[in-house]
Amino acid sequence: MKIICVGRNYADHAKELKNEVPTEPVIFMKPKSALLPQGKALYYPEFTEDLHYECELVVKITGNGKYIQEKFAHKYYGEVSLGIDFTARDLQDKQKKKGLPWEIAKAFDNSAVIGKFISFSEIKNIHDLNFCMYLNKKVAQNGNTKDMIYSIETLISFISKYFTLQQGDLIYTGTPVGVGSVKQGDKLEAFIENESLLEFEVK
Ligand code: MG
């Protein structure tokens, strides 16, 4: 399986990091070794002094496909969860300034936290879904999938032009506004509507 991530998919988040709102999806990947399963603690990596959380809706791909048309994209996913796209912001800023790839800042071990998946039968409308992340019991991020610049269907179609999507692949669909730093001892919890799907501690 592979982990495909979308950058700058919410206009307010693009602005908070002083990035342009993109004219087509910004895509990067993380390896399977980046995955941190639900409930496991995250150990603060020694190579960064500014580890940022980015809470994102995650879509699980349920079928194999290449050149998937937008109108058929809904047939290729049926479960969603929440994940954290952890980012070593100091390393990423350094790489971005030099125009270098940012994998060391985004794709390191345990940088992709993943929660419990829920199926579509439990969801009213995937295109109008509230999700939020709490940091030490206080709301840190609040998003709604209706504010995505590129919808899940557009993303699946775009990504599958370049990469064959395979059953089990995960798409991190981008973070809303409100990203920030974590420190050791912090507790994070994330919800879709009122259901807690993700809870862990930074150690
Ligand atoms: Mg992200």
JSON list of C-alpha atoms and ligand atoms in Angstrom, two decimals:
[
{"chain": "A", "resi": 1, "resn": "MET", "atom": "CA", "xyz": [0.00, 0.00, 0.00]},
{"chain": "A", "resi": 2, "resn": "LYS", "atom": "CA", "xyz": [0.98, 3.61, -0.40]},
{"chain": "A", "resi": 3, "resn": "ILE", "atom": "CA", "xyz": [0.03, 6.82, 1.34]},
{"chain": "A", "resi": 4, "resn": "ILE", "atom": "CA", "xyz": [-0.83, 9.72, -0.92]},
{"chain": "A", "resi": 5, "resn": "CYS", "atom": "CA", "xyz": [-1.12, 13.16, 0.63]},
{"chain": "A", "resi": 6, "resn": "VAL", "atom": "CA", "xyz": [-2.66, 16.35, -0.63]},
{"chain": "A", "resi": 7, "resn": "GLY", "atom": "CA", "xyz": [-1.16, 19.71, 0.24]},
{"chain": "A", "resi": 8, "resn": "ARG", "atom": "CA", "xyz": [-2.96, 23.07, 0.38]},
{"chain": "A", "resi": 9, "resn": "ASN", "atom": "CA", "xyz": [-6.46, 21.72, -0.19]},
{"chain": "A", "resi": 10, "resn": "TYR", "atom": "CA", "xyz": [-8.13, 24.30, 2.07]},
{"chain": "A", "resi": 11, "resn": "ALA", "atom": "CA", "xyz": [-7.69, 27.96, 1.10]},
{"chain": "A", "resi": 12, "resn": "ASP", "atom": "CA", "xyz": [-7.45, 29.25, 4.69]},
{"chain": "A", "resi": 13, "resn": "HIS", "atom": "CA", "xyz": [-4.66, 26.79, 5.48]},
{"chain": "A", "resi": 14, "resn": "ALA", "atom": "CA", "xyz": [-2.71, 27.69, 2.32]},
{"chain": "A", "resi": 15, "resn": "LYS", "atom": "CA", "xyz": [-2.91, 31.33, 3.46]},
{"chain": "A", "resi": 16, "resn": "GLU", "atom": "CA", "xyz": [-1.79, 30.64, 7.04]},
{"chain": "A", "resi": 17, "resn": "LEU", "atom": "CA", "xyz": [1.47, 29.14, 5.71]},
{"chain": "A", "resi": 18, "resn": "LYS", "atom": "CA", "xyz": [1.75, 31.97, 3.16]},
{"chain": "A", "resi": 19, "resn": "ASN", "atom": "CA", "xyz": [1.41, 29.55, 0.25]},
{"chain": "A", "resi": 20, "resn": "GLU", "atom": "CA", "xyz": [-0.48, 30.31, -2.94]},
{"chain": "A", "resi": 21, "resn": "VAL", "atom": "CA", "xyz": [-3.84, 28.64, -3.42]},
{"chain": "A", "resi": 22, "resn": "PRO", "atom": "CA", "xyz": [-2.95, 25.96, -5.98]},
{"chain": "A", "resi": 23, "resn": "THR", "atom": "CA", "xyz": [-4.37, 25.77, -9.49]},
{"chain": "A", "resi": 24, "resn": "GLU", "atom": "CA", "xyz": [-4.16, 21.96, -9.45]},
{"chain": "A", "resi": 25, "resn": "PRO", "atom": "CA", "xyz": [-3.81, 19.46, -6.58]},
{"chain": "A", "resi": 26, "resn": "VAL", "atom": "CA", "xyz": [-0.45, 19.37, -4.75]},
{"chain": "A", "resi": 27, "resn": "ILE", "atom": "CA", "xyz": [0.49, 15.72, -4.23]},
{"chain": "A", "resi": 28, "resn": "PHE", "atom": "CA", "xyz": [3.21, 14.02, -2.21]},
{"chain": "A", "resi": 29, "resn": "MET", "atom": "CA", "xyz": [3.64, 10.56, -0.74]},
{"chain": "A", "resi": 30, "resn": "LYS", "atom": "CA", "xyz": [4.68, 8.82, 2.43]},
{"chain": "A", "resi": 31, "resn": "PRO", "atom": "CA", "xyz": [5.96, 5.23, 2.59]},
{"chain": "A", "resi": 32, "resn": "LYS", "atom": "CA", "xyz": [4.14, 2.47, 4.45]},
{"chain": "A", "resi": 33, "resn": "SER", "atom": "CA", "xyz": [6.73, 2.76, 7.24]},
{"chain": "A", "resi": 34, "resn": "ALA", "atom": "CA", "xyz": [5.33, 6.22, 8.03]},
{"chain": "A", "resi": 35, "resn": "LEU", "atom": "CA", "xyz": [2.09, 4.74, 9.36]},
{"chain": "A", "resi": 36, "resn": "LEU", "atom": "CA", "xyz": [1.38, 4.94, 13.10]},
{"chain": "A", "resi": 37, "resn": "PRO", "atom": "CA", "xyz": [-1.65, 2.85, 13.98]},
{"chain": "A", "resi": 38, "resn": "GLN", "atom": "CA", "xyz": [-4.46, 4.22, 16.15]},
{"chain": "A", "resi": 39, "resn": "GLY", "atom": "CA", "xyz": [-3.67, 4.25, 19.87]},
{"chain": "A", "resi": 40, "resn": "LYS", "atom": "CA", "xyz": [0.13, 4.02, 19.62]},
{"chain": "A", "resi": 41, "resn": "ALA", "atom": "CA", "xyz": [2.16, 6.88, 21.12]},
{"chain": "A", "resi": 42, "resn": "LEU", "atom": "CA", "xyz": [4.18, 9.14, 18.87]},
{"chain": "A", "resi": 43, "resn": "TYR", "atom": "CA", "xyz": [7.78, 9.59, 19.94]},
{"chain": "A", "resi": 44, "resn": "TYR", "atom": "CA", "xyz": [9.01, 13.12, 19.22]},
{"chain": "A", "resi": 45, "resn": "PRO", "atom": "CA", "xyz": [11.70, 12.78, 16.51]},
{"chain": "A", "resi": 46, "resn": "GLU", "atom": "CA", "xyz": [15.16, 14.09, 17.44]},
{"chain": "A", "resi": 47, "resn": "PHE", "atom": "CA", "xyz": [15.73, 15.82, 14.08]},
{"chain": "A", "resi": 48, "resn": "THR", "atom": "CA", "xyz": [13.12, 18.54, 14.47]},
{"chain": "A", "resi": 49, "resn": "GLU", "atom": "CA", "xyz": [12.33, 21.34, 16.90]},
{"chain": "A", "resi": 50, "resn": "ASP", "atom": "CA", "xyz": [9.01, 22.23, 15.33]},
{"chain": "A", "resi": 51, "resn": "LEU", "atom": "CA", "xyz": [6.78, 19.20, 14.85]},
{"chain": "A", "resi": 52, "resn": "HIS", "atom": "CA", "xyz": [3.37, 20.27, 13.50]},
{"chain": "A", "resi": 53, "resn": "TYR", "atom": "CA", "xyz": [0.08, 18.40, 13.50]},
{"chain": "A", "resi": 54, "resn": "GLU", "atom": "CA", "xyz": [-2.17, 18.53, 10.42]},
{"chain": "A", "resi": 55, "resn": "CYS", "atom": "CA", "xyz": [-5.48, 16.77, 11.01]},
{"chain": "A", "resi": 56, "resn": "GLU", "atom": "CA", "xyz": [-6.96, 15.44, 7.77]},
{"chain": "A", "resi": 57, "resn": "LEU", "atom": "CA", "xyz": [-9.81, 13.36, 6.45]},
{"chain": "A", "resi": 58, "resn": "VAL", "atom": "CA", "xyz": [-8.35, 10.07, 5.17]},
{"chain": "A", "resi": 59, "resn": "VAL", "atom": "CA", "xyz": [-9.97, 8.02, 2.43]},
{"chain": "A", "resi": 60, "resn": "LYS", "atom": "CA", "xyz": [-9.27, 4.30, 2.03]},
{"chain": "A", "resi": 61, "resn": "ILE", "atom": "CA", "xyz": [-9.16, 3.05, -1.56]},
{"chain": "A", "resi": 62, "resn": "THR", "atom": "CA", "xyz": [-11.22, -0.10, -2.07]},
{"chain": "A", "resi": 63, "resn": "GLY", "atom": "CA", "xyz": [-10.46, -1.04, -5.68]},
{"chain": "A", "resi": 64, "resn": "ASN", "atom": "CA", "xyz": [-7.63, -0.93, -8.18]},
{"chain": "A", "resi": 65, "resn": "GLY", "atom": "CA", "xyz": [-7.81, 1.74, -10.87]},
{"chain": "A", "resi": 66, "resn": "LYS", "atom": "CA", "xyz": [-5.91, 3.86, -13.33]},
{"chain": "A", "resi": 67, "resn": "TYR", "atom": "CA", "xyz": [-7.26, 6.93, -15.15]},
{"chain": "A", "resi": 68, "resn": "ILE", "atom": "CA", "xyz": [-10.37, 6.89, -12.99]},
{"chain": "A", "resi": 69, "resn": "GLN", "atom": "CA", "xyz": [-12.96, 9.36, -14.25]},
{"chain": "A", "resi": 70, "resn": "GLU", "atom": "CA", "xyz": [-14.36, 11.75, -11.69]},
{"chain": "A", "resi": 71, "resn": "LYS", "atom": "CA", "xyz": [-17.91, 10.44, -12.20]},
{"chain": "A", "resi": 72, "resn": "PHE", "atom": "CA", "xyz": [-16.78, 6.90, -11.27]},
{"chain": "A", "resi": 73, "resn": "ALA", "atom": "CA", "xyz": [-14.44, 7.88, -8.43]},
{"chain": "A", "resi": 74, "resn": "HIS", "atom": "CA", "xyz": [-17.08, 7.20, -5.75]},
{"chain": "A", "resi": 75, "resn": "LYS", "atom": "CA", "xyz": [-16.84, 3.48, -6.62]},
{"chain": "A", "resi": 76, "resn": "TYR", "atom": "CA", "xyz": [-13.22, 3.40, -5.46]},
{"chain": "A", "resi": 77, "resn": "TYR", "atom": "CA", "xyz": [-13.66, 4.36, -1.80]},
{"chain": "A", "resi": 78, "resn": "GLY", "atom": "CA", "xyz": [-16.09, 3.43, 0.92]},
{"chain": "A", "resi": 79, "resn": "GLU", "atom": "CA", "xyz": [-14.41, 4.11, 4.24]},
{"chain": "A", "resi": 80, "resn": "VAL", "atom": "CA", "xyz": [-12.97, 7.22, 5.82]},
{"chain": "A", "resi": 81, "resn": "SER", "atom": "CA", "xyz": [-11.05, 8.07, 8.93]},
{"chain": "A", "resi": 82, "resn": "LEU", "atom": "CA", "xyz": [-9.00, 10.88, 10.34]},
{"chain": "A", "resi": 83, "resn": "GLY", "atom": "CA", "xyz": [-5.25, 11.05, 10.29]},
{"chain": "A", "resi": 84, "resn": "ILE", "atom": "CA", "xyz": [-2.47, 13.38, 11.29]},
{"chain": "A", "resi": 85, "resn": "ASP", "atom": "CA", "xyz": [0.02, 14.37, 8.62]},
{"chain": "A", "resi": 86, "resn": "PHE", "atom": "CA", "xyz": [2.91, 15.17, 10.96]},
{"chain": "A", "resi": 87, "resn": "THR", "atom": "CA", "xyz": [5.35, 17.66, 9.53]},
{"chain": "A", "resi": 88, "resn": "ALA", "atom": "CA", "xyz": [8.78, 18.76, 10.70]},
{"chain": "A", "resi": 89, "resn": "ARG", "atom": "CA", "xyz": [7.99, 22.37, 9.81]},
{"chain": "A", "resi": 90, "resn": "ASP", "atom": "CA", "xyz": [11.52, 23.65, 10.39]},
{"chain": "A", "resi": 91, "resn": "LEU", "atom": "CA", "xyz": [12.96, 21.04, 7.99]},
{"chain": "A", "resi": 92, "resn": "GLN", "atom": "CA", "xyz": [10.18, 21.62, 5.49]},
{"chain": "A", "resi": 93, "resn": "ASP", "atom": "CA", "xyz": [10.79, 25.39, 5.45]},
{"chain": "A", "resi": 94, "resn": "LYS", "atom": "CA", "xyz": [14.50, 24.78, 4.89]},
{"chain": "A", "resi": 95, "resn": "GLN", "atom": "CA", "xyz": [13.81, 22.35, 2.00]},
{"chain": "A", "resi": 96, "resn": "LYS", "atom": "CA", "xyz": [11.21, 24.66, 0.44]},
{"chain": "A", "resi": 97, "resn": "LYS", "atom": "CA", "xyz": [13.59, 27.64, 0.48]},
{"chain": "A", "resi": 98, "resn": "LYS", "atom": "CA", "xyz": [16.21, 25.59, -1.35]},
{"chain": "A", "resi": 99, "resn": "GLY", "atom": "CA", "xyz": [13.65, 24.15, -3.76]},
{"chain": "A", "resi": 100, "resn": "LEU", "atom": "CA", "xyz": [14.48, 20.63, -2.54]},
{"chain": "A", "resi": 101, "resn": "PRO", "atom": "CA", "xyz": [12.12, 17.65, -2.03]},
{"chain": "A", "resi": 102, "resn": "TRP", "atom": "CA", "xyz": [10.52, 17.66, 1.42]},
{"chain": "A", "resi": 103, "resn": "GLU", "atom": "CA", "xyz": [10.27, 13.92, 2.22]},
{"chain": "A", "resi": 104, "resn": "ILE", "atom": "CA", "xyz": [12.59, 14.16, 5.24]},
{"chain": "A", "resi": 105, "resn": "ALA", "atom": "CA", "xyz": [10.12, 16.67, 6.70]},
{"chain": "A", "resi": 106, "resn": "LYS", "atom": "CA", "xyz": [6.94, 14.78, 5.83]},
{"chain": "A", "resi": 107, "resn": "ALA", "atom": "CA", "xyz": [7.53, 11.07, 5.24]},
{"chain": "A", "resi": 108, "resn": "PHE", "atom": "CA", "xyz": [9.57, 9.98, 8.26]},
{"chain": "A", "resi": 109, "resn": "ASP", "atom": "CA", "xyz": [8.62, 7.04, 10.49]},
{"chain": "A", "resi": 110, "resn": "ASN", "atom": "CA", "xyz": [5.27, 7.51, 12.27]},
{"chain": "A", "resi": 111, "resn": "SER", "atom": "CA", "xyz": [4.50, 10.77, 10.45]},
{"chain": "A", "resi": 112, "resn": "ALA", "atom": "CA", "xyz": [1.15, 9.37, 9.26]},
{"chain": "A", "resi": 113, "resn": "VAL", "atom": "CA", "xyz": [-1.08, 8.72, 12.26]},
{"chain": "A", "resi": 114, "resn": "ILE", "atom": "CA", "xyz": [-4.25, 6.90, 11.31]},
{"chain": "A", "resi": 115, "resn": "GLY", "atom": "CA", "xyz": [-7.51, 6.50, 13.22]},
{"chain": "A", "resi": 116, "resn": "LYS", "atom": "CA", "xyz": [-10.34, 4.02, 13.19]},
{"chain": "A", "resi": 117, "resn": "PHE", "atom": "CA", "xyz": [-12.19, 3.78, 9.86]},
{"chain": "A", "resi": 118, "resn": "ILE", "atom": "CA", "xyz": [-15.92, 4.25, 9.51]},
{"chain": "A", "resi": 119, "resn": "SER", "atom": "CA", "xyz": [-17.95, 3.18, 6.52]},
{"chain": "A", "resi": 120, "resn": "PHE", "atom": "CA", "xyz": [-20.16, 5.40, 4.39]},
{"chain": "A", "resi": 121, "resn": "SER", "atom": "CA", "xyz": [-23.26, 3.85, 5.87]},
{"chain": "A", "resi": 122, "resn": "GLU", "atom": "CA", "xyz": [-22.42, 5.75, 9.07]},
{"chain": "A", "resi": 123, "resn": "ILE", "atom": "CA", "xyz": [-22.03, 9.08, 7.26]},
{"chain": "A", "resi": 124, "resn": "LYS", "atom": "CA", "xyz": [-24.78, 11.41, 6.07]},
{"chain": "A", "resi": 125, "resn": "ASN", "atom": "CA", "xyz": [-22.89, 13.36, 3.41]},
{"chain": "A", "resi": 126, "resn": "ILE", "atom": "CA", "xyz": [-19.18, 12.92, 2.72]},
{"chain": "A", "resi": 127, "resn": "HIS", "atom": "CA", "xyz": [-19.13, 16.34, 1.05]},
{"chain": "A", "resi": 128, "resn": "ASP", "atom": "CA", "xyz": [-20.44, 18.15, 4.12]},
{"chain": "A", "resi": 129, "resn": "LEU", "atom": "CA", "xyz": [-18.73, 16.46, 7.02]},
{"chain": "A", "resi": 130, "resn": "ASN", "atom": "CA", "xyz": [-17.45, 18.21, 10.13]},
{"chain": "A", "resi": 131, "resn": "PHE", "atom": "CA", "xyz": [-14.21, 17.06, 11.68]},
{"chain": "A", "resi": 132, "resn": "CYS", "atom": "CA", "xyz": [-12.04, 18.48, 14.41]},
{"chain": "A", "resi": 133, "resn": "MET", "atom": "CA", "xyz": [-8.92, 17.89, 16.44]},
{"chain": "A", "resi": 134, "resn": "TYR", "atom": "CA", "xyz": [-8.44, 18.56, 20.13]},
{"chain": "A", "resi": 135, "resn": "LEU", "atom": "CA", "xyz": [-5.05, 19.31, 21.63]},
{"chain": "A", "resi": 136, "resn": "ASN", "atom": "CA", "xyz": [-5.03, 18.72, 25.39]},
{"chain": "A", "resi": 137, "resn": "LYS", "atom": "CA", "xyz": [-8.85, 18.84, 25.44]},
{"chain": "A", "resi": 138, "resn": "LYS", "atom": "CA", "xyz": [-9.03, 22.19, 23.60]},
{"chain": "A", "resi": 139, "resn": "VAL", "atom": "CA", "xyz": [-10.17, 22.57, 19.98]},
{"chain": "A", "resi": 140, "resn": "ALA", "atom": "CA", "xyz": [-7.14, 23.13, 17.77]},
{"chain": "A", "resi": 141, "resn": "GLN", "atom": "CA", "xyz": [-8.57, 22.50, 14.29]},
{"chain": "A", "resi": 142, "resn": "ASN", "atom": "CA", "xyz": [-12.06, 22.54, 12.90]},
{"chain": "A", "resi": 143, "resn": "GLY", "atom": "CA", "xyz": [-12.82, 21.61, 9.32]},
{"chain": "A", "resi": 144, "resn": "ASN", "atom": "CA", "xyz": [-15.60, 20.68, 6.96]},
{"chain": "A", "resi": 145, "resn": "THR", "atom": "CA", "xyz": [-15.09, 18.67, 3.78]},
{"chain": "A", "resi": 146, "resn": "LYS", "atom": "CA", "xyz": [-17.25, 21.19, 1.85]},
{"chain": "A", "resi": 147, "resn": "ASP", "atom": "CA", "xyz": [-14.32, 23.65, 2.11]},
{"chain": "A", "resi": 148, "resn": "MET", "atom": "CA", "xyz": [-11.93, 21.38, 0.19]},
{"chain": "A", "resi": 149, "resn": "ILE", "atom": "CA", "xyz": [-10.60, 23.11, -2.92]},
{"chain": "A", "resi": 150, "resn": "TYR", "atom": "CA", "xyz": [-10.46, 19.73, -4.72]},
{"chain": "A", "resi": 151, "resn": "SER", "atom": "CA", "xyz": [-13.16, 17.19, -3.84]},
{"chain": "A", "resi": 152, "resn": "ILE", "atom": "CA", "xyz": [-12.34, 13.57, -3.06]},
{"chain": "A", "resi": 153, "resn": "GLU", "atom": "CA", "xyz": [-13.57, 12.61, -6.56]},
{"chain": "A", "resi": 154, "resn": "THR", "atom": "CA", "xyz": [-11.35, 15.20, -8.25]},
{"chain": "A", "resi": 155, "resn": "LEU", "atom": "CA", "xyz": [-8.39, 14.02, -6.18]},
{"chain": "A", "resi": 156, "resn": "ILE", "atom": "CA", "xyz": [-8.94, 10.34, -7.04]},
{"chain": "A", "resi": 157, "resn": "SER", "atom": "CA", "xyz": [-9.19, 11.18, -10.72]},
{"chain": "A", "resi": 158, "resn": "PHE", "atom": "CA", "xyz": [-6.10, 13.42, -10.65]},
{"chain": "A", "resi": 159, "resn": "ILE", "atom": "CA", "xyz": [-3.95, 11.04, -8.59]},
{"chain": "A", "resi": 160, "resn": "SER", "atom": "CA", "xyz": [-4.86, 7.99, -10.70]},
{"chain": "A", "resi": 161, "resn": "LYS", "atom": "CA", "xyz": [-3.53, 9.70, -13.82]},
{"chain": "A", "resi": 162, "resn": "TYR", "atom": "CA", "xyz": [-0.05, 9.39, -12.36]},
{"chain": "A", "resi": 163, "resn": "PHE", "atom": "CA", "xyz": [-0.25, 6.50, -9.89]},
{"chain": "A", "resi": 164, "resn": "THR", "atom": "CA", "xyz": [-2.32, 3.33, -10.16]},
{"chain": "A", "resi": 165, "resn": "LEU", "atom": "CA", "xyz": [-4.57, 3.32, -7.13]},
{"chain": "A", "resi": 166, "resn": "GLN", "atom": "CA", "xyz": [-4.66, 0.00, -5.34]},
{"chain": "A", "resi": 167, "resn": "GLN", "atom": "CA", "xyz": [-6.92, -1.49, -2.72]},
{"chain": "A", "resi": 168, "resn": "GLY", "atom": "CA", "xyz": [-5.73, -0.37, 0.72]},
{"chain": "A", "resi": 169, "resn": "ASP", "atom": "CA", "xyz": [-4.03, 2.83, -0.41]},
{"chain": "A", "resi": 170, "resn": "LEU", "atom": "CA", "xyz": [-4.75, 5.84, 1.78]},
{"chain": "A", "resi": 171, "resn": "ILE", "atom": "CA", "xyz": [-5.33, 9.41, 0.66]},
{"chain": "A", "resi": 172, "resn": "TYR", "atom": "CA", "xyz": [-4.75, 12.17, 3.22]},
{"chain": "A", "resi": 173, "resn": "THR", "atom": "CA", "xyz": [-6.95, 14.87, 1.75]},
{"chain": "A", "resi": 174, "resn": "GLY", "atom": "CA", "xyz": [-5.34, 18.00, 3.22]},
{"chain": "A", "resi": 175, "resn": "THR", "atom": "CA", "xyz": [-5.63, 19.96, 6.42]},
{"chain": "A", "resi": 176, "resn": "PRO", "atom": "CA", "xyz": [-7.90, 22.87, 7.29]},
{"chain": "A", "resi": 177, "resn": "VAL", "atom": "CA", "xyz": [-6.63, 26.02, 8.99]},
{"chain": "A", "resi": 178, "resn": "GLY", "atom": "CA", "xyz": [-5.14, 25.87, 12.49]},
{"chain": "A", "resi": 179, "resn": "VAL", "atom": "CA", "xyz": [-1.98, 23.76, 12.21]},
{"chain": "A", "resi": 180, "resn": "GLY", "atom": "CA", "xyz": [0.47, 24.10, 15.08]},
{"chain": "A", "resi": 181, "resn": "SER", "atom": "CA", "xyz": [3.27, 22.61, 17.13]},
{"chain": "A", "resi": 182, "resn": "VAL", "atom": "CA", "xyz": [3.15, 19.71, 19.56]},
{"chain": "A", "resi": 183, "resn": "LYS", "atom": "CA", "xyz": [5.43, 18.96, 22.47]},
{"chain": "A", "resi": 184, "resn": "GLN", "atom": "CA", "xyz": [6.13, 15.90, 24.57]},
{"chain": "A", "resi": 185, "resn": "GLY", "atom": "CA", "xyz": [3.22, 15.12, 26.87]},
{"chain": "A", "resi": 186, "resn": "ASP", "atom": "CA", "xyz": [0.56, 16.53, 24.52]},
{"chain": "A", "resi": 187, "resn": "LYS", "atom": "CA", "xyz": [-2.61, 14.52, 24.01]},
{"chain": "A", "resi": 188, "resn": "LEU", "atom": "CA", "xyz": [-4.41, 14.63, 20.67]},
{"chain": "A", "resi": 189, "resn": "GLU", "atom": "CA", "xyz": [-7.91, 13.46, 19.87]},
{"chain": "A", "resi": 190, "resn": "ALA", "atom": "CA", "xyz": [-9.85, 13.81, 16.62]},
{"chain": "A", "resi": 191, "resn": "PHE", "atom": "CA", "xyz": [-13.52, 13.49, 15.77]},
{"chain": "A", "resi": 192, "resn": "ILE", "atom": "CA", "xyz": [-15.73, 13.12, 12.72]},
{"chain": "A", "resi": 193, "resn": "GLU", "atom": "CA", "xyz": [-18.94, 14.83, 13.78]},
{"chain": "A", "resi": 194, "resn": "ASN", "atom": "CA", "xyz": [-19.28, 13.52, 17.37]},
{"chain": "A", "resi": 195, "resn": "GLU", "atom": "CA", "xyz": [-17.39, 10.26, 16.97]},
{"chain": "A", "resi": 196, "resn": "SER", "atom": "CA", "xyz": [-13.88, 10.00, 18.36]},
{"chain": "A", "resi": 197, "resn": "LEU", "atom": "CA", "xyz": [-11.71, 8.12, 15.84]},
{"chain": "A", "resi": 198, "resn": "LEU", "atom": "CA", "xyz": [-8.20, 8.96, 16.91]},
{"chain": "A", "resi": 199, "resn": "GLU", "atom": "CA", "xyz": [-6.52, 9.40, 20.29]},
{"chain": "A", "resi": 200, "resn": "PHE", "atom": "CA", "xyz": [-2.86, 9.30, 21.19]},
{"chain": "A", "resi": 201, "resn": "GLU", "atom": "CA", "xyz": [-0.07, 10.96, 23.12]},
{"chain": "A", "resi": 202, "resn": "VAL", "atom": "CA", "xyz": [3.21, 12.56, 22.07]},
{"chain": "A", "resi": 203, "resn": "LYS", "atom": "CA", "xyz": [6.08, 11.10, 24.11]},
{"chain": "B", "resi": 1, "resn": "MG", "atom": "MG", "xyz": [-1.06, 17.84, 5.19]}
]
